[in-house]
PDB file of C-alpha atoms in Angstrom:
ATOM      1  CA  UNK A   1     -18.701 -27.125 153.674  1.00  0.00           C
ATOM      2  CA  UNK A   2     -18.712 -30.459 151.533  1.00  0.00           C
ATOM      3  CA  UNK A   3     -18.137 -29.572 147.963  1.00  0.00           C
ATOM      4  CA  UNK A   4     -20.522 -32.290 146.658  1.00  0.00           C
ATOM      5  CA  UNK A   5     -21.481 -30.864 143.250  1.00  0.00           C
ATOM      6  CA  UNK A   6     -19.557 -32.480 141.247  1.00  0.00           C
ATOM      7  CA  UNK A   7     -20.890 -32.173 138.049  1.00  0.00           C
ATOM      8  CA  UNK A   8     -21.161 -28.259 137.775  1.00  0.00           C
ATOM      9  CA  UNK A   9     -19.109 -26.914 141.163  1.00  0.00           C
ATOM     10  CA  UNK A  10     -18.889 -23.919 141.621  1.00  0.00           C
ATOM     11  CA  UNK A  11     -17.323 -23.381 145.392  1.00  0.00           C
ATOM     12  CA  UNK A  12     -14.286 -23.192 144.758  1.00  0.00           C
ATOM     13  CA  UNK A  13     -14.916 -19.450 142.795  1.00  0.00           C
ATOM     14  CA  UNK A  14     -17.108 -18.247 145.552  1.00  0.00           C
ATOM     15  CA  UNK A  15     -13.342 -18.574 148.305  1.00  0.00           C
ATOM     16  CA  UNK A  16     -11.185 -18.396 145.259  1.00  0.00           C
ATOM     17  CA  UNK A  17      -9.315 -21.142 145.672  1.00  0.00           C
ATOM     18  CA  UNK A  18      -8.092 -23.907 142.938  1.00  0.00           C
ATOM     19  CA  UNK A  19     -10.285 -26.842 142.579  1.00  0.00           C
ATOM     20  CA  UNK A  20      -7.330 -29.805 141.632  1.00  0.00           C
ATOM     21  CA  UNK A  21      -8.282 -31.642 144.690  1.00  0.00           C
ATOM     22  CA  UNK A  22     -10.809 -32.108 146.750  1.00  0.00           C
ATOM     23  CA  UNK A  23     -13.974 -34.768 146.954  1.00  0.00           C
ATOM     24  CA  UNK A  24     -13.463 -36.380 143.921  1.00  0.00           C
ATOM     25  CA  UNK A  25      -9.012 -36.744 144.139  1.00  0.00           C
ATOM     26  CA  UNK A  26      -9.922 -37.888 147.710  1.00  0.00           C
ATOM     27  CA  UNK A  27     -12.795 -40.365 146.654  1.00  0.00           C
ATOM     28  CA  UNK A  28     -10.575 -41.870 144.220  1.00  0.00           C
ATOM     29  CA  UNK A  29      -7.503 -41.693 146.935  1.00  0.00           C
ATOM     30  CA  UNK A  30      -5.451 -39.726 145.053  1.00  0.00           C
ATOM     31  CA  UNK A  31      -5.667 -36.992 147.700  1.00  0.00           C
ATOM     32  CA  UNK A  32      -5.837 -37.766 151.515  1.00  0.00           C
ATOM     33  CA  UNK A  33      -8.331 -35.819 153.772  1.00  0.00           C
ATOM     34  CA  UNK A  34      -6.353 -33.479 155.337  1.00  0.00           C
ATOM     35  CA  UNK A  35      -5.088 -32.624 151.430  1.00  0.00           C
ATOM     36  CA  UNK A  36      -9.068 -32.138 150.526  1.00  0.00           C
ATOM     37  CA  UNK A  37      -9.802 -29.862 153.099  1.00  0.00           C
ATOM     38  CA  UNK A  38      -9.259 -25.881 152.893  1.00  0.00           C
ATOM     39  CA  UNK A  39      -9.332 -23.218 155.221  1.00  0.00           C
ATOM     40  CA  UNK A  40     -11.465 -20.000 154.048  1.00  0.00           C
ATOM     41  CA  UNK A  41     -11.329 -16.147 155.185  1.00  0.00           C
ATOM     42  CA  UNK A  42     -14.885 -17.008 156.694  1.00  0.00           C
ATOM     43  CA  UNK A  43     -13.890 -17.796 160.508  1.00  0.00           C
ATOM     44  CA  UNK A  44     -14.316 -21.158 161.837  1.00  0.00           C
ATOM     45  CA  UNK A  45     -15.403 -22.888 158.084  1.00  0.00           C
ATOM     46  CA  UNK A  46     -13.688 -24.996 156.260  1.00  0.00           C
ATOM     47  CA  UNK A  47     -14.553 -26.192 153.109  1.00  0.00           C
ATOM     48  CA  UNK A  48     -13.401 -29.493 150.883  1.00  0.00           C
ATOM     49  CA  UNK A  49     -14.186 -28.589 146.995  1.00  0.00           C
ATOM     50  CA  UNK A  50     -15.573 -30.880 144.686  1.00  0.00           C
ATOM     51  CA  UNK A  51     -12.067 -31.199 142.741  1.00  0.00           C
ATOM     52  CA  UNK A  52     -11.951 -32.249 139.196  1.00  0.00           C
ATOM     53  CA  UNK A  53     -15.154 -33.242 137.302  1.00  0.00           C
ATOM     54  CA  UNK A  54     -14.900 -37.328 137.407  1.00  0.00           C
ATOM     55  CA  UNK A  55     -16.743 -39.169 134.537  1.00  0.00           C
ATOM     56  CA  UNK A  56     -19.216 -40.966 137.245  1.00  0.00           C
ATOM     57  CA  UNK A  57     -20.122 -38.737 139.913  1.00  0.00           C
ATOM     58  CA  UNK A  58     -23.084 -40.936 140.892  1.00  0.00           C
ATOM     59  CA  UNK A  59     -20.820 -44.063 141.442  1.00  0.00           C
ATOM     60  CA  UNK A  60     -17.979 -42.252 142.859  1.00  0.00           C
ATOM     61  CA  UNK A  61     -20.643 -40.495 145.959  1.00  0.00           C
ATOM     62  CA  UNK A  62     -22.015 -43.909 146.622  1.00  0.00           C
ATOM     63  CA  UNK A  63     -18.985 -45.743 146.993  1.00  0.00           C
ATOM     64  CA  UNK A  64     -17.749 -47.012 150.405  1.00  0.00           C
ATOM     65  CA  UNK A  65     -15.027 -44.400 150.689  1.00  0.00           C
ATOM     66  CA  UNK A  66     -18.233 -41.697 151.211  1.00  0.00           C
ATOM     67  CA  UNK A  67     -19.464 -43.325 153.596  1.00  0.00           C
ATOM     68  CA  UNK A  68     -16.127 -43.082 155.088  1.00  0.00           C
ATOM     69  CA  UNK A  69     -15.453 -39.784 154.662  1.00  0.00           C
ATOM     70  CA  UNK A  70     -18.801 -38.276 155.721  1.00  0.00           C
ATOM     71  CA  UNK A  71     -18.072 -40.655 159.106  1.00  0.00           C
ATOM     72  CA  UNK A  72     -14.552 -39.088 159.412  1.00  0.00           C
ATOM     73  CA  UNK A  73     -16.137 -35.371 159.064  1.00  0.00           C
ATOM     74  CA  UNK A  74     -18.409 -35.631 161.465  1.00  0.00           C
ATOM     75  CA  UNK A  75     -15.398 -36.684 163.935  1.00  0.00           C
ATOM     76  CA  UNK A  76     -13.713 -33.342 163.006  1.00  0.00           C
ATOM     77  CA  UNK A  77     -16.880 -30.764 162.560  1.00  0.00           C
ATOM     78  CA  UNK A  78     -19.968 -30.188 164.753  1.00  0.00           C
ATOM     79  CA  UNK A  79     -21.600 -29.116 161.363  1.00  0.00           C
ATOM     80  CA  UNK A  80     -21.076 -30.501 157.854  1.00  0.00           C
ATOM     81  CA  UNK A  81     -23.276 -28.702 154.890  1.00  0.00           C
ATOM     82  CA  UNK A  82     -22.995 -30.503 151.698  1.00  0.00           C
ATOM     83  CA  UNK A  83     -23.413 -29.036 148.627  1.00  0.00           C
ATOM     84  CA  UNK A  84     -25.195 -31.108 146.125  1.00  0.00           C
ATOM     85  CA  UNK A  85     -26.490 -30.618 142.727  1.00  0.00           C
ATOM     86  CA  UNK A  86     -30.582 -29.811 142.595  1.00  0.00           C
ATOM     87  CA  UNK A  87     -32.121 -32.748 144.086  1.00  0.00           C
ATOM     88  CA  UNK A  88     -34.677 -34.300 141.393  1.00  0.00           C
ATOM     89  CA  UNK A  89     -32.122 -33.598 138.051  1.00  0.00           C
ATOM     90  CA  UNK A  90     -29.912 -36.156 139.008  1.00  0.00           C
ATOM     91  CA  UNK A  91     -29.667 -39.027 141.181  1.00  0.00           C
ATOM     92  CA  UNK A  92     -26.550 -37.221 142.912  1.00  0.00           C
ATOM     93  CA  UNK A  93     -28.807 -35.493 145.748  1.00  0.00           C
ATOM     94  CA  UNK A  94     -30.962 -38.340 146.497  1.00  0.00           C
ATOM     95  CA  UNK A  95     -28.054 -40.594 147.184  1.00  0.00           C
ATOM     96  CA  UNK A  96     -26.166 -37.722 149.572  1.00  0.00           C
ATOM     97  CA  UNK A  97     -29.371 -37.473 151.166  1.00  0.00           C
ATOM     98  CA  UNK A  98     -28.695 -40.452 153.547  1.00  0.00           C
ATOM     99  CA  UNK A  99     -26.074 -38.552 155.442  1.00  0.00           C
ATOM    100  CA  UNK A 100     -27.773 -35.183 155.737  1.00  0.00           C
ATOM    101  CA  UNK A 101     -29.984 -34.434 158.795  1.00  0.00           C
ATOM    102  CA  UNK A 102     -32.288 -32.352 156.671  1.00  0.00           C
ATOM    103  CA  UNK A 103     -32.423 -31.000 153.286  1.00  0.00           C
ATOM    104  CA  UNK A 104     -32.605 -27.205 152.209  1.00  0.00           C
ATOM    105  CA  UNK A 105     -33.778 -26.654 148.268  1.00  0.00           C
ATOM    106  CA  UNK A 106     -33.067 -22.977 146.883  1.00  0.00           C
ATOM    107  CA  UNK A 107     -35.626 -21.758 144.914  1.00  0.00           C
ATOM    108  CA  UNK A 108     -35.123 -18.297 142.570  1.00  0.00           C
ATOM    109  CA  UNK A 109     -38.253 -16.434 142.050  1.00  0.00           C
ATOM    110  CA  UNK A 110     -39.696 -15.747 138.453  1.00  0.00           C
ATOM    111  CA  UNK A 111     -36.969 -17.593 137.208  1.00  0.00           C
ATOM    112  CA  UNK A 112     -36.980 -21.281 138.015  1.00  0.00           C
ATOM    113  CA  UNK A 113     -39.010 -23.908 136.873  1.00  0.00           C
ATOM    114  CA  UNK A 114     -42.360 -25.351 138.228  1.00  0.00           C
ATOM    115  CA  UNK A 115     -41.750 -28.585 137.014  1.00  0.00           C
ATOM    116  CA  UNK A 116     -38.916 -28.781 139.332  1.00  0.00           C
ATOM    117  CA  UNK A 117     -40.805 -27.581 143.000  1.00  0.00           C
ATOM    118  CA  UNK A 118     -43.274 -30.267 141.630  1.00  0.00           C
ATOM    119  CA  UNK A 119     -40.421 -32.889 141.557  1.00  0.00           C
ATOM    120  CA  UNK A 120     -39.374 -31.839 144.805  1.00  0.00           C
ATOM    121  CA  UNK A 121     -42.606 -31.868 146.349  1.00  0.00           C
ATOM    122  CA  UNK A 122     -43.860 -35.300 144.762  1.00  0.00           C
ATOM    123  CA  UNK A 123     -39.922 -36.356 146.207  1.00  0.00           C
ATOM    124  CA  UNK A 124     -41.263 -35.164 149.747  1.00  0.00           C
ATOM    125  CA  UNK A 125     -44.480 -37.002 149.460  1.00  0.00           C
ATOM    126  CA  UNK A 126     -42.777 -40.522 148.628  1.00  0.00           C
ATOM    127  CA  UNK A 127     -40.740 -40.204 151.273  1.00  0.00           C
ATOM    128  CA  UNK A 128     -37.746 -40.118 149.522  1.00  0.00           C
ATOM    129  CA  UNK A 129     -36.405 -36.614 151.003  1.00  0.00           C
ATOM    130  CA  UNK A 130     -37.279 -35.715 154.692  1.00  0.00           C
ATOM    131  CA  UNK A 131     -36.926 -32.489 156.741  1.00  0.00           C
ATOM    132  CA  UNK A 132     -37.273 -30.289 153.556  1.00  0.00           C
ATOM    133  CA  UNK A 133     -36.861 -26.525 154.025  1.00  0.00           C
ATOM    134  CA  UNK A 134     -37.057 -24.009 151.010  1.00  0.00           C
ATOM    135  CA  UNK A 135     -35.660 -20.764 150.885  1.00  0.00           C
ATOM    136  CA  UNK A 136     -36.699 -18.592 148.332  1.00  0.00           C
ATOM    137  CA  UNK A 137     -34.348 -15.836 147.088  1.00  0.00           C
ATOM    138  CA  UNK A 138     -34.488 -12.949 144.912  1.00  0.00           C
ATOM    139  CA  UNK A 139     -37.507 -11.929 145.875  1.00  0.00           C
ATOM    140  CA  UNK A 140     -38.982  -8.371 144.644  1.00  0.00           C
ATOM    141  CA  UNK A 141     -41.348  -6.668 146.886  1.00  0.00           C
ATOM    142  CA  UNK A 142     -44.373  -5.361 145.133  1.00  0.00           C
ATOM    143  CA  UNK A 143     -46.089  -1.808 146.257  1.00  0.00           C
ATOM    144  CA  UNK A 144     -49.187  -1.655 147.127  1.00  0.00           C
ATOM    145  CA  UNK A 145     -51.520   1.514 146.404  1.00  0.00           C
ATOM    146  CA  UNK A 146     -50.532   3.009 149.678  1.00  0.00           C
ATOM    147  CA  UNK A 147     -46.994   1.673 148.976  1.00  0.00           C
ATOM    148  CA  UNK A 148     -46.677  -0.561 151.481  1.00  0.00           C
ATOM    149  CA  UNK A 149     -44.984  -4.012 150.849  1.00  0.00           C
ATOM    150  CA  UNK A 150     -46.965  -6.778 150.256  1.00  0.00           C
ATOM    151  CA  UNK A 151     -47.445 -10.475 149.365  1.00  0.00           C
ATOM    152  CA  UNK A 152     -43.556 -12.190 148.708  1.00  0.00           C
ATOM    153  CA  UNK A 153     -44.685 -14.990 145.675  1.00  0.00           C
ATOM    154  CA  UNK A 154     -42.682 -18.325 145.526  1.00  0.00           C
ATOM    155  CA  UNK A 155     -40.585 -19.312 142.663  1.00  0.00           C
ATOM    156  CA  UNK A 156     -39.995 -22.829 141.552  1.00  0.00           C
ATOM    157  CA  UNK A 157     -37.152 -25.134 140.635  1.00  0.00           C
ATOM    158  CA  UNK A 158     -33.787 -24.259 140.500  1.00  0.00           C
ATOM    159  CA  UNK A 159     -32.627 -22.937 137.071  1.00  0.00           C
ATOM    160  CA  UNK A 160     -29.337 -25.397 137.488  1.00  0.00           C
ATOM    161  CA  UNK A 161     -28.911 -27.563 134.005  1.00  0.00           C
ATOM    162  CA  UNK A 162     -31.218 -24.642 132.670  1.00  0.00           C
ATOM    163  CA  UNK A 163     -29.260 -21.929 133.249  1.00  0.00           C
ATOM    164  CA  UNK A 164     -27.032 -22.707 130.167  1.00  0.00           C
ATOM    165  CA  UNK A 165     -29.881 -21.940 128.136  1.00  0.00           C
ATOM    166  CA  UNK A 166     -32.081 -19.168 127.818  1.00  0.00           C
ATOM    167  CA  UNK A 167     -35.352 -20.835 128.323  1.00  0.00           C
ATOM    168  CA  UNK A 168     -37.529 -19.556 131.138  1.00  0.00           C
ATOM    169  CA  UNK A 169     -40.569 -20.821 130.331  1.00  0.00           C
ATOM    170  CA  UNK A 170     -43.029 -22.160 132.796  1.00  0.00           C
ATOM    171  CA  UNK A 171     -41.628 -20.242 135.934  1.00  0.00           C
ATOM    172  CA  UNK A 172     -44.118 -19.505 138.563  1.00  0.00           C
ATOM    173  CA  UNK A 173     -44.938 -15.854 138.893  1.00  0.00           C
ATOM    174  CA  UNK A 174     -46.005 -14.857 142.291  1.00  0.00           C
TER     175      UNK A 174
END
């Protein structure tokens, strides 16, 4: 697991482990790979954090030493998932997007925006973002009259930069 958020990571809390190095100490080579990389309780994962917030995450992820890096994983792993920041709110995703195989968005129902499945979507159309997938999560079933499930709804966006705030306007409600 690739740690590529590295304006807002959070990875590191999920395995509770201390973020001081990882992509970014390793992008700037103050770290060396096998100093990035850390070994969770999950069996057979490994994951390299994001390390400390840099000042230019977009120039750091498309400089050479990425390209280097993402080469070296794939000599080590038979899977590498990177996790970026929403694709569409910053340029961060769309540049990662040249070493990923295909591209999952995470959508939270009633909650995110619409504005940003539209982004995503219009992304998809241009071209710009292949092999999309969207999972949906946080999904309540509804009851019909006979109370039997029914119907799932979609929610759109990502509530990422807008989670700081407590606008929810425009979600899609399913």
């Amino acid at each position: 697991l690739l740690g590529a958020d590295l304006r807002k990571p959070k990875i590191a809390t999920d395995f509770n482990l201390s973020n001081e190095v990882g992509m970014s100490t390793y992008l700037i080579g103050r770290s060396s790979l096998v100093d990035a990389i850390k070994s969770t309780s999950v069996k057979n994962m490994d994951v390299m954090l994001s390390g400390p917030i840099p000042p230019n995450p977009a120039e750091l992820i498309e400089n050479q030493r990425m390209e280097e890096l993402v080469g070296d994983l794939k000599q080590m792993y038979d899977i590498i998932v990177i996790d970026s920041p929403p694709v569409g709110l910053v340029t961060d995703a769309l540049i990662l997007n040249k070493y990923a195989d295909a591209a999952v968005y995470i959508v939270r129902h009633n909650y995110t925006q619409r504005s940003y499945l539209e982004n995503i979507n219009q992304l998809y159309l241009n071209k710009k973002i292949q092999n999309l997938g969207i999972v949906v999560n946080a999904v309540k079933e509804k009851k019909g009259p006979l109370g039997n499930g029914y119907g799932y709804g979609y929610g759109y966006g990502y509530g990422y930069y807008s989670e700081d705030s407590e606008e929810k306007s425009d979600t899609y409600e399913g």
